[in-house]
Coordinates of C-alpha atoms in Angstrom, one line a residue:
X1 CA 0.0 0.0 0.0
X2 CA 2.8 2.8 1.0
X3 CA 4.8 1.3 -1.7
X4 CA 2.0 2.2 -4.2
X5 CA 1.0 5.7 -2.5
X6 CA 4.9 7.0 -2.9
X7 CA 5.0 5.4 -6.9
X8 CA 1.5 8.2 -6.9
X9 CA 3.3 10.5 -4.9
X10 CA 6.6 12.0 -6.4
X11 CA 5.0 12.3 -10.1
X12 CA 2.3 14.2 -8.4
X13 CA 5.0 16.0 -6.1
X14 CA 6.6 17.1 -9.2
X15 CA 3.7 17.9 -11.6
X16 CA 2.0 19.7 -8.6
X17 CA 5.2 21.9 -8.3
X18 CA 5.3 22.7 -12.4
X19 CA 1.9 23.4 -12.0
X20 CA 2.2 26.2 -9.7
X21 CA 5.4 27.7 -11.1
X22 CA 3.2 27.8 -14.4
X23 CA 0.1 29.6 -13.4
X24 CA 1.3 31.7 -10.9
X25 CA 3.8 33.4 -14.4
X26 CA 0.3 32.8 -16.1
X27 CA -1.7 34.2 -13.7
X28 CA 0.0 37.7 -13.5
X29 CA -0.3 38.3 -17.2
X30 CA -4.0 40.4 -17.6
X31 CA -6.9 38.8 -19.6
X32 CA -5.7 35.1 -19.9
X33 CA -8.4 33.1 -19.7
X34 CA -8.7 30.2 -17.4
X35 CA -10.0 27.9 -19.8
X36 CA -7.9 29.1 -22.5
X37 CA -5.1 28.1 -20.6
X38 CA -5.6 25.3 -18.1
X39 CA -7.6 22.9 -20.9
X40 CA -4.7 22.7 -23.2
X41 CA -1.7 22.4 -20.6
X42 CA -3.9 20.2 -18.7
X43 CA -4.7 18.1 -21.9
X44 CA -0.9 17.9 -23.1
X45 CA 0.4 16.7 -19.2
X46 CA -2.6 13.6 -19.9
X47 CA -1.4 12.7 -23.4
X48 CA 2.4 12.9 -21.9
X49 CA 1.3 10.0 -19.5
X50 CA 1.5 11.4 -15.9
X51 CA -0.2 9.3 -13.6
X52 CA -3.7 10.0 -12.1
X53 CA -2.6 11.3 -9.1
X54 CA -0.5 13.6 -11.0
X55 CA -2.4 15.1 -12.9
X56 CA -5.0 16.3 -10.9
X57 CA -2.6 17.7 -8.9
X58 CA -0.5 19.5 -11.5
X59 CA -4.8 20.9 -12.1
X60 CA -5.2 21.8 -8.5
X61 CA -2.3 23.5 -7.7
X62 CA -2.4 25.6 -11.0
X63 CA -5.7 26.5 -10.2
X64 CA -5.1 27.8 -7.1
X65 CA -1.8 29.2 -7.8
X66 CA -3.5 31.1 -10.9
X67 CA -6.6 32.7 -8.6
X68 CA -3.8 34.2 -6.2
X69 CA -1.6 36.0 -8.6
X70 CA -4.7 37.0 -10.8
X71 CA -4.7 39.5 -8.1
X72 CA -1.9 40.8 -8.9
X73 CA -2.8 43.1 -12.7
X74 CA -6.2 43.1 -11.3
X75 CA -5.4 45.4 -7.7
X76 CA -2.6 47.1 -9.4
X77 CA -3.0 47.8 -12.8
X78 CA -7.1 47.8 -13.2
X79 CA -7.2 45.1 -15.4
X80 CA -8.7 41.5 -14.9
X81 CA -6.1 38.9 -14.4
X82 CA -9.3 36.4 -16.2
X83 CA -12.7 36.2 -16.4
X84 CA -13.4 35.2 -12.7
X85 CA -11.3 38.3 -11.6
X86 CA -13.5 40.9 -13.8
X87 CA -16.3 40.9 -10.5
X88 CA -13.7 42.3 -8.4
X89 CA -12.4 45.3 -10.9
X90 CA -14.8 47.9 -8.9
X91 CA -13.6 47.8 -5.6
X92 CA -9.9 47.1 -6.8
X93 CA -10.6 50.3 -8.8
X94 CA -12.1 52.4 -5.8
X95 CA -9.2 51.6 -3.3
X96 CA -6.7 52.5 -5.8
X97 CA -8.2 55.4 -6.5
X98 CA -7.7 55.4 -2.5
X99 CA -4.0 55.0 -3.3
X100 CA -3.9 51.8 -1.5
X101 CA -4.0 49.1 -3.8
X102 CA -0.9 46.9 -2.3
X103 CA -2.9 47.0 1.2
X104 CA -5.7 45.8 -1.1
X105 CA -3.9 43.1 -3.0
X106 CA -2.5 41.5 0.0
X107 CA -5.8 41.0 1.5
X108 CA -7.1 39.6 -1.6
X109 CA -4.4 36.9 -1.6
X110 CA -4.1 36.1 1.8
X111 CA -8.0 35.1 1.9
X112 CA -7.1 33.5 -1.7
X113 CA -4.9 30.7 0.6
X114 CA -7.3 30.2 3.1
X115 CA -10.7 29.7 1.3
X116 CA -8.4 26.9 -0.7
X117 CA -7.9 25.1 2.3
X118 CA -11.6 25.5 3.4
X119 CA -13.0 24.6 0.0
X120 CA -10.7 21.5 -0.2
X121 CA -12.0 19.5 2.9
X122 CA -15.8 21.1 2.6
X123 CA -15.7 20.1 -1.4
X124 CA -14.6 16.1 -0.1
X125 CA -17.6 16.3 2.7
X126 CA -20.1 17.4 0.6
X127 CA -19.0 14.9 -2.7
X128 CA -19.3 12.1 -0.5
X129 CA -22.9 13.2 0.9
X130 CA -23.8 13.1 -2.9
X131 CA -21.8 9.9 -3.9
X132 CA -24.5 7.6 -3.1
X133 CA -26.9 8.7 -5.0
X134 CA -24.4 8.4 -8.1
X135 CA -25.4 5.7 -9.8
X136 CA -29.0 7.3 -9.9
X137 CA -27.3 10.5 -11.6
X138 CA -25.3 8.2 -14.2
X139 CA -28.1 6.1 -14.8
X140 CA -29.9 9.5 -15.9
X141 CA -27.0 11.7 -16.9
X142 CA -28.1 12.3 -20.1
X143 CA -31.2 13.9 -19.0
X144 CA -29.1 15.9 -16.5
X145 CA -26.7 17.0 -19.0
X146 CA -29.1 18.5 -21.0
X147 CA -30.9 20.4 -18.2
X148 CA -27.8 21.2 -16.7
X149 CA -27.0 22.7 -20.4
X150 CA -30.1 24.5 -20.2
X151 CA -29.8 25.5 -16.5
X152 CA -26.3 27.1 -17.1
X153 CA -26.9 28.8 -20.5
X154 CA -29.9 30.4 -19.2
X155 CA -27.5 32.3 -16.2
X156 CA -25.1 33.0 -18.5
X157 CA -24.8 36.4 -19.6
X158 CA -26.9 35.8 -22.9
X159 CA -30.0 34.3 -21.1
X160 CA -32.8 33.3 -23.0
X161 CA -30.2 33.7 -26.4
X162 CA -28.2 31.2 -24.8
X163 CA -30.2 28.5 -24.4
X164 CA -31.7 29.1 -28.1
X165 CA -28.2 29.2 -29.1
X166 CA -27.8 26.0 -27.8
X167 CA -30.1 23.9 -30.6
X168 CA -27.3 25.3 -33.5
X169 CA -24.2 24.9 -31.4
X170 CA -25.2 21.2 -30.5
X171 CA -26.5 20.8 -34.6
X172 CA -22.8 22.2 -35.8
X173 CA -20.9 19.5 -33.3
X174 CA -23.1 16.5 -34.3
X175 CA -22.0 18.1 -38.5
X176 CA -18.5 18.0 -37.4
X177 CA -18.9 14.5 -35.7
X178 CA -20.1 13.1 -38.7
X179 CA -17.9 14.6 -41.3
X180 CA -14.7 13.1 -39.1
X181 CA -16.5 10.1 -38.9
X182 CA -17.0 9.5 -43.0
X183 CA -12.8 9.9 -42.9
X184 CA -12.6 7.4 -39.9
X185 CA -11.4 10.4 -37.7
X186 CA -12.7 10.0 -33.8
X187 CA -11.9 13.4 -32.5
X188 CA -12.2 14.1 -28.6
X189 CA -9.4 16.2 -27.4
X190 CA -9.6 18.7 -30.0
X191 CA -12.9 19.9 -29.5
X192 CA -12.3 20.9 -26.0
X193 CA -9.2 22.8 -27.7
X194 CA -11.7 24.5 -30.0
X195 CA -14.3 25.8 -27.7
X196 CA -11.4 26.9 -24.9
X197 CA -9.7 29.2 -27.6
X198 CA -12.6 30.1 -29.5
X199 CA -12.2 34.1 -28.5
X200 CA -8.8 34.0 -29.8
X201 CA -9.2 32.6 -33.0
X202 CA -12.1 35.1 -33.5
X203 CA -9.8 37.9 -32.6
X204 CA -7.5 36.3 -35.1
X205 CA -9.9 36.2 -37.6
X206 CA -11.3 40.0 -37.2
X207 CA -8.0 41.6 -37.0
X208 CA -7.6 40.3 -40.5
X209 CA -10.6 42.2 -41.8
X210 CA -9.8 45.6 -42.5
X211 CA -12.9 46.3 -41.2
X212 CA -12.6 44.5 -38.0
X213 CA -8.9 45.7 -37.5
X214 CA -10.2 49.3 -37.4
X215 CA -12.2 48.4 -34.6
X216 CA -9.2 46.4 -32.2
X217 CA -7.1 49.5 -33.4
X218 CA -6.2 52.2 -30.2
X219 CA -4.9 55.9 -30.8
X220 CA -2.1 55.8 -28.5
X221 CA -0.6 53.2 -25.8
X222 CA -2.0 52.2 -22.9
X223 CA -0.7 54.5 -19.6
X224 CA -0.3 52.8 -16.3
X225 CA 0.4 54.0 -12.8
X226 CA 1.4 51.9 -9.9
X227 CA 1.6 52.6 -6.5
X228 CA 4.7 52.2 -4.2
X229 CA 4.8 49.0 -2.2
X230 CA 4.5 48.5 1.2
X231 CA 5.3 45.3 3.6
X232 CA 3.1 44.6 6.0
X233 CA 5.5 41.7 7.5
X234 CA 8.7 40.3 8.3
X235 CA 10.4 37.6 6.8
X236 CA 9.6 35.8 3.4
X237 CA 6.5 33.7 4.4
X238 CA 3.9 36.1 5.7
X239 CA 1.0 34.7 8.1
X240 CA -2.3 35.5 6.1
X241 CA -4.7 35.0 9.9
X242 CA -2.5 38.5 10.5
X243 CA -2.7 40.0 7.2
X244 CA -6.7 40.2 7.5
X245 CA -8.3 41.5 10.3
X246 CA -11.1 39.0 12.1
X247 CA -14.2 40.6 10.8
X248 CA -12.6 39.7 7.4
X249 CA -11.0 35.7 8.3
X250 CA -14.9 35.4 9.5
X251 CA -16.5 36.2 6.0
X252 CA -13.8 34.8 4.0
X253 CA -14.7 31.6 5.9
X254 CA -18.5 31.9 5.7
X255 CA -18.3 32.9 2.0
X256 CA -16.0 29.7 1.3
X257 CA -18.4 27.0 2.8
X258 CA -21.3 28.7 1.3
X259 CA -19.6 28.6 -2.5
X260 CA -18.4 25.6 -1.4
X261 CA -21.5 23.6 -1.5
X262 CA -23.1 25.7 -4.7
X263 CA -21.7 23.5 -7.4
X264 CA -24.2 23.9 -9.8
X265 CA -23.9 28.0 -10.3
X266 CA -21.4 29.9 -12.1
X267 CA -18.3 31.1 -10.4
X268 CA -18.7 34.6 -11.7
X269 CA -22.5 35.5 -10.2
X270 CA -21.3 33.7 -7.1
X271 CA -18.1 35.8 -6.7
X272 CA -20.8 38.8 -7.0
X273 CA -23.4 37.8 -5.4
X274 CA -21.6 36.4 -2.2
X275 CA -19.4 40.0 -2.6
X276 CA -23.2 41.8 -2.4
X277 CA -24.1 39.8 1.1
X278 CA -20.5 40.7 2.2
X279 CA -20.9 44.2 1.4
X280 CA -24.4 45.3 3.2
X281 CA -23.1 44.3 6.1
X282 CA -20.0 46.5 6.9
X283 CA -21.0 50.1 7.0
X284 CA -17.0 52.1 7.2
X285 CA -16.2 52.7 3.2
X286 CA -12.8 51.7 3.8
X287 CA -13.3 48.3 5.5
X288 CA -16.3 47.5 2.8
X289 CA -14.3 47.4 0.2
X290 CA -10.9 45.7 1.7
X291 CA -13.4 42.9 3.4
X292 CA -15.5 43.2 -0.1
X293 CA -12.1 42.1 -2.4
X294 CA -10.9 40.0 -0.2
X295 CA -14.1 38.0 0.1
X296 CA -14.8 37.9 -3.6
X297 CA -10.9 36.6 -4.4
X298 CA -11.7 33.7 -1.6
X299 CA -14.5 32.6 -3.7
X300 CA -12.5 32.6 -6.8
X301 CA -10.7 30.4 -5.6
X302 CA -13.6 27.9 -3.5
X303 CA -15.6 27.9 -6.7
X304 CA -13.4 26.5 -8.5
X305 CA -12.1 23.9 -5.9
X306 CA -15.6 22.8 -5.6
X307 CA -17.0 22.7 -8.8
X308 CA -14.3 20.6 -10.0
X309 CA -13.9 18.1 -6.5
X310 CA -17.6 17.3 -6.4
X311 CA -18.6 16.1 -9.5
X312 CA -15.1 14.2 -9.6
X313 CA -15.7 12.0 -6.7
X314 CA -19.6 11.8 -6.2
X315 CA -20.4 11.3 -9.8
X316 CA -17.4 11.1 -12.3
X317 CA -19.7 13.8 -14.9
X318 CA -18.7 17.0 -15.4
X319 CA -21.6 18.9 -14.2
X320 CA -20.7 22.4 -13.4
X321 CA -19.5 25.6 -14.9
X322 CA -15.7 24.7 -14.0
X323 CA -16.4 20.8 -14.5
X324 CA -17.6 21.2 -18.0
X325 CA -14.6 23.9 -19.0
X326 CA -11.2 24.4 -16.8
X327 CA -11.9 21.2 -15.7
X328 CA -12.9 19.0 -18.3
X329 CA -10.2 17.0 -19.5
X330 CA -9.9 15.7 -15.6
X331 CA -12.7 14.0 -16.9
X332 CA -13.1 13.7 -20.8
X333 CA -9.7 13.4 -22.2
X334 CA -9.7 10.7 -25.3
X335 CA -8.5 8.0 -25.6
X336 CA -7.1 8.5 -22.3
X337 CA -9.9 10.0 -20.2
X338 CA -14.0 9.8 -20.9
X339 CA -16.9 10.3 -19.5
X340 CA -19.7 7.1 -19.3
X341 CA -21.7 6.5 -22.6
X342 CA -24.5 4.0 -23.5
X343 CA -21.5 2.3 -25.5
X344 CA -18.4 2.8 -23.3
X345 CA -17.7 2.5 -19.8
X346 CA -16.9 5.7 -17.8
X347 CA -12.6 5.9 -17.0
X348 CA -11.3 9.4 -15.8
X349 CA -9.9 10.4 -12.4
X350 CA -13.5 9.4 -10.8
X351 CA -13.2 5.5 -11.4
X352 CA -9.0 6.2 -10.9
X353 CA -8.7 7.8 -7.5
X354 CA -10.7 7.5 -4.4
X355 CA -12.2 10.4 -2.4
X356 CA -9.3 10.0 0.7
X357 CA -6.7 10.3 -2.7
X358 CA -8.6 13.5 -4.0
X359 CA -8.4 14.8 0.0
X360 CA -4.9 14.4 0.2
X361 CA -3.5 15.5 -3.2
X362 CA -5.9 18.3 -3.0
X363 CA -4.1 19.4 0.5
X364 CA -1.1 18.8 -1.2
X365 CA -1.6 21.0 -4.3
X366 CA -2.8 24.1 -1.7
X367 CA 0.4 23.5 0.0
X368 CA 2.2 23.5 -2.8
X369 CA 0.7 26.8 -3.7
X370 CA 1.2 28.4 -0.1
X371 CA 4.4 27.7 -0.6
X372 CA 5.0 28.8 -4.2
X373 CA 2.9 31.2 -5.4
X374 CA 1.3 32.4 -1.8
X375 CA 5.4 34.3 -0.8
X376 CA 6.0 35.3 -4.3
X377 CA 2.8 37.1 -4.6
X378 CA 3.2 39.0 -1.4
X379 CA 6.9 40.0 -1.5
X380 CA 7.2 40.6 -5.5
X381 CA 3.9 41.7 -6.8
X382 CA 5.2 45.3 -7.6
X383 CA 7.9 44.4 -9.5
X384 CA 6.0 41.0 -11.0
X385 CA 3.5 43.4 -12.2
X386 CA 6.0 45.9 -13.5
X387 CA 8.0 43.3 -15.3
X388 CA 4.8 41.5 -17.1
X389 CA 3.6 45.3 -18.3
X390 CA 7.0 46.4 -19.6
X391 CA 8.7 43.0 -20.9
X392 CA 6.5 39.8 -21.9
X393 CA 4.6 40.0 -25.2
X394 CA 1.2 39.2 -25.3
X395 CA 1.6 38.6 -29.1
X396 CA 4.2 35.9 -27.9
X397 CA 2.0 34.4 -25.6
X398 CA -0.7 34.0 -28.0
X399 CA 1.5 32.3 -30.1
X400 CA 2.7 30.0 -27.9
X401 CA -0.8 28.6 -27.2
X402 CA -1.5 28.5 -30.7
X403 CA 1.3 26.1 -31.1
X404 CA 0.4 23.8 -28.4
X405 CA -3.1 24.3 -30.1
X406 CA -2.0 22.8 -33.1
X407 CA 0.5 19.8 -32.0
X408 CA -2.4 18.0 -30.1
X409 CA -5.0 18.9 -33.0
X410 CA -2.5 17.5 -35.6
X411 CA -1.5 14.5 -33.0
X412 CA -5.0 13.7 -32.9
X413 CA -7.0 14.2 -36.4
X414 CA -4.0 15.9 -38.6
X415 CA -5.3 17.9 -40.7
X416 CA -9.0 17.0 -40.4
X417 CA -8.3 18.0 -36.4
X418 CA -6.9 21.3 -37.2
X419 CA -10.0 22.1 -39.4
X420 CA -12.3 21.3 -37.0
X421 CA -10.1 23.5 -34.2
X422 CA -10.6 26.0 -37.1
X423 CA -14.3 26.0 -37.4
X424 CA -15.6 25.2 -34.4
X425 CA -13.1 27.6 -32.7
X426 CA -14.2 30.3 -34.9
X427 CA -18.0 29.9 -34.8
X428 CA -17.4 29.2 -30.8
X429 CA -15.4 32.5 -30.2
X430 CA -18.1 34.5 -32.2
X431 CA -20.5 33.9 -30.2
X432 CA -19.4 34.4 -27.2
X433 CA -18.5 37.7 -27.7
X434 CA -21.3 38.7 -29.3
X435 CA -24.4 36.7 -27.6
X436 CA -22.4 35.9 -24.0
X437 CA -22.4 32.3 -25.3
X438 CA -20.0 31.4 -23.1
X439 CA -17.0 28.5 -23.0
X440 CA -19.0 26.9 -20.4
X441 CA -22.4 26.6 -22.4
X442 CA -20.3 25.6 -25.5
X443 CA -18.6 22.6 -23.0
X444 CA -22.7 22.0 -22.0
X445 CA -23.6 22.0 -25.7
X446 CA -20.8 19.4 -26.9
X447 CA -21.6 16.9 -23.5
X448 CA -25.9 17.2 -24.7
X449 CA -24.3 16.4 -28.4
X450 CA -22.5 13.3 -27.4
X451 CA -25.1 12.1 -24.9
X452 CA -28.9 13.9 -24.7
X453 CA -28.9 13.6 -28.6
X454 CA -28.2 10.2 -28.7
X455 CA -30.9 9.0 -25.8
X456 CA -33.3 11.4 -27.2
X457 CA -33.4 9.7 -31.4

């Protein structure tokens, strides 16, 4: 038994530490999508052949690394580190405006690394309340993905658009699932590529128009002021229980459990509505907002913890906003990973690992994160931020994704996969930015293609 835990153990040691050096760099560059990001690094350290155990940890402690230093362009320049950090850019704004936004930042961190904690051992309590009525949900999980599809485009941004949008989206996979299947091309991996990058490959595709590069054109270069720094503590490892005051450990506590055991909703509307119940209850302007951000980055990160832990161990389907996008190749990752089908037997990281293994990898990945991306967010954030602003190309970071992009497209289908990247991307990314249809509906849409289509004809 130890013999097999430590065979699990140093693979997910190391892949846990890679994974936090990678999305705390990630994390502090502005407007990198979570999905966008973790899918395809996720995907490529699957296809590699890292063990279970090590890959959900190289998952876990990139997400948590990513929603601390996501902070970090979002207090200090006013610009969202990703999408879950755009709910926070009004109070980040305010208390700079305040000239405090280092006082802010730290706060936002430091209840960043506890909520993870929290959310970890509530997320394991609450999946196995749910696990035994598992084989119910799988028996119907057709059904369930396509009211869950329903449920999540309707509280998307686009509403009622959404869910229309839904019938054309699922139409376009089940085209593209039968035109690879005429050329004996089973594609899995590279439609999760496709909807996660869909944005960029429509911004790719606009700022070749003439007509669309006039609108993504600016006048002059973006100007940006940051404050001087100021440390709160001694030493390298600062103690986040003395960072926030107790009326702000107390909320950031609450708010956790309470997103903890919300699965189902999206991350974004309960970072703002959980931010809201924070916010009528501390009247001082000041204290509002510090307790405000720092409450709303804890949720970031619980969200996320739970959205992906729950469905993992009780049911093994990816049925939640995270679940069905930064999270879904923990799940669906062919021919490695997949989900349970009327004609294939479930095998992902729910059949793979047991719920005391999801505990104690998932403590592991947090620690791995307090230790990594926790200090260096604190003690260099200034100069982190600075650095990222002045130095790394976006155009270069772009690229590099599309490179990745295309490697496991081509591994997978050639060129029939890069087409399909290609089109699906493209219609994906358009609209989501212009009816909200967001990458978790599209994730919906292609699980309801594969499996509610099917049971329904």
């Amino acid at each position: 038994m130890l013999h097999e835990i430590l065979i699990q153990f140093w693979p997910a040691l190391m892949y846990g530490v890679a994974g936090a050096i990678i999305f705390s760099l990630i994390g502090m560059v502005s407007g990198t999508d979570e999905t966008a990001t973790m899918v395809p690094l996720t995907l490529m350290v699957i296809i590699i052949g890292a063990p279970p155990a090590a890959v959900f940890t190289f998952w876990m402690a990139g997400a948590v690394s990513k929603h601390m230093t996501h902070a970090i362009p979002t207090a200090l320049l006013g610009i969202p580190g990703d999408t879950m950090a755009t709910p926070m850019l009004e109070e980040a704004d305010l208390l700079r405006k305040l000239g405090i936004p280092h006082i802010a930042l730290k706060k936002m961190i430091s209840s960043s690394i506890i909520s993870a904690f929290i959310a970890v051992v509530a997320a394991v309590g609450f999946a196995l309340i749910l696990a035994p009525f598992g084989d119910i949900i799988t028996k119907f999980a057709p059904w369930i993905f396509l009211i869950a599809a329903i449920l999540i485009a309707y509280f998307s941004k686009g509403k009622w658009a959404s869910v229309l949008i839904l019938i054309p989206f699922v139409t376009f996979i089940l085209a593209l699932k039968a035109f690879t299947g005429q050329y004996d091309t089973k594609l899995g991996v590279t439609y999760f590529l496709a909807i996660a990058i869909g944005p960029l490959i429509a911004d790719l595709f606009t700022v070749m128009s003439p007509i669309g590069r006039k609108t993504q054109s600016r006048e002059k270069e973006n100007e940006i002021q940051i404050a001087p720094d100021l440390k709160l503590w001694q030493g390298y490892f600062p103690n986040p229980f003395k960072i926030l005051d107790r009326t702000q450990i107390k909320f950031t506590v609450i708010t956790s459990l309470i997103s903890s055991a919300t699965f189902v909703f999206s991350p974004v509307a309960m970072t703002v509505i959980l931010g809201e119940f924070v916010g009528s209850r501390i009247k001082n302007t000041y204290h509002r907002l510090t307790t405000v951000l720092s409450s709303k980055n804890g949720v970031t990160e619980s969200t996320y913890i739970a959205e992906a832990l729950i469905p993992l161990i009780a049911f093994g389907l990816p049925l939640s906003p995270v679940a069905a996008g930064p999270a879904a190749p923990l799940f669906n990752a062919p021919p490695v990973f997949n989900v349970e089908t009327a004609e294939m037997a479930g095998n992902n990281l729910h059949h793979l690992l047991s719920p005391m293994d999801f505990l104690f990898y998932g403590i592991l990945s947090v620690i791995l994160a307090a230790m990594i991306a926790y200090p260096f967010s604190m003690n260099y954030a200034r100069n982190a931020a600075l650095f990222v602003v002045k130095k790394i190309s976006h155009e270069a970071i772009i690229a590099t994704f599309i490179g990745l992009i295309l490697v496991i497209s081509i591994w997978e289908g050639g060129l029939i996969g890069v087409f399909t990247v290609i089109s699906l991307g493209l219609l994906g990314g358009l609209l989501s930015k212009h009816f909200s249809f967001n990458t978790g509906c599209q994730f919906m849409g292609y699980y309801v293609a594969v499996l509610s289509i099917p049971a329904i004809l």
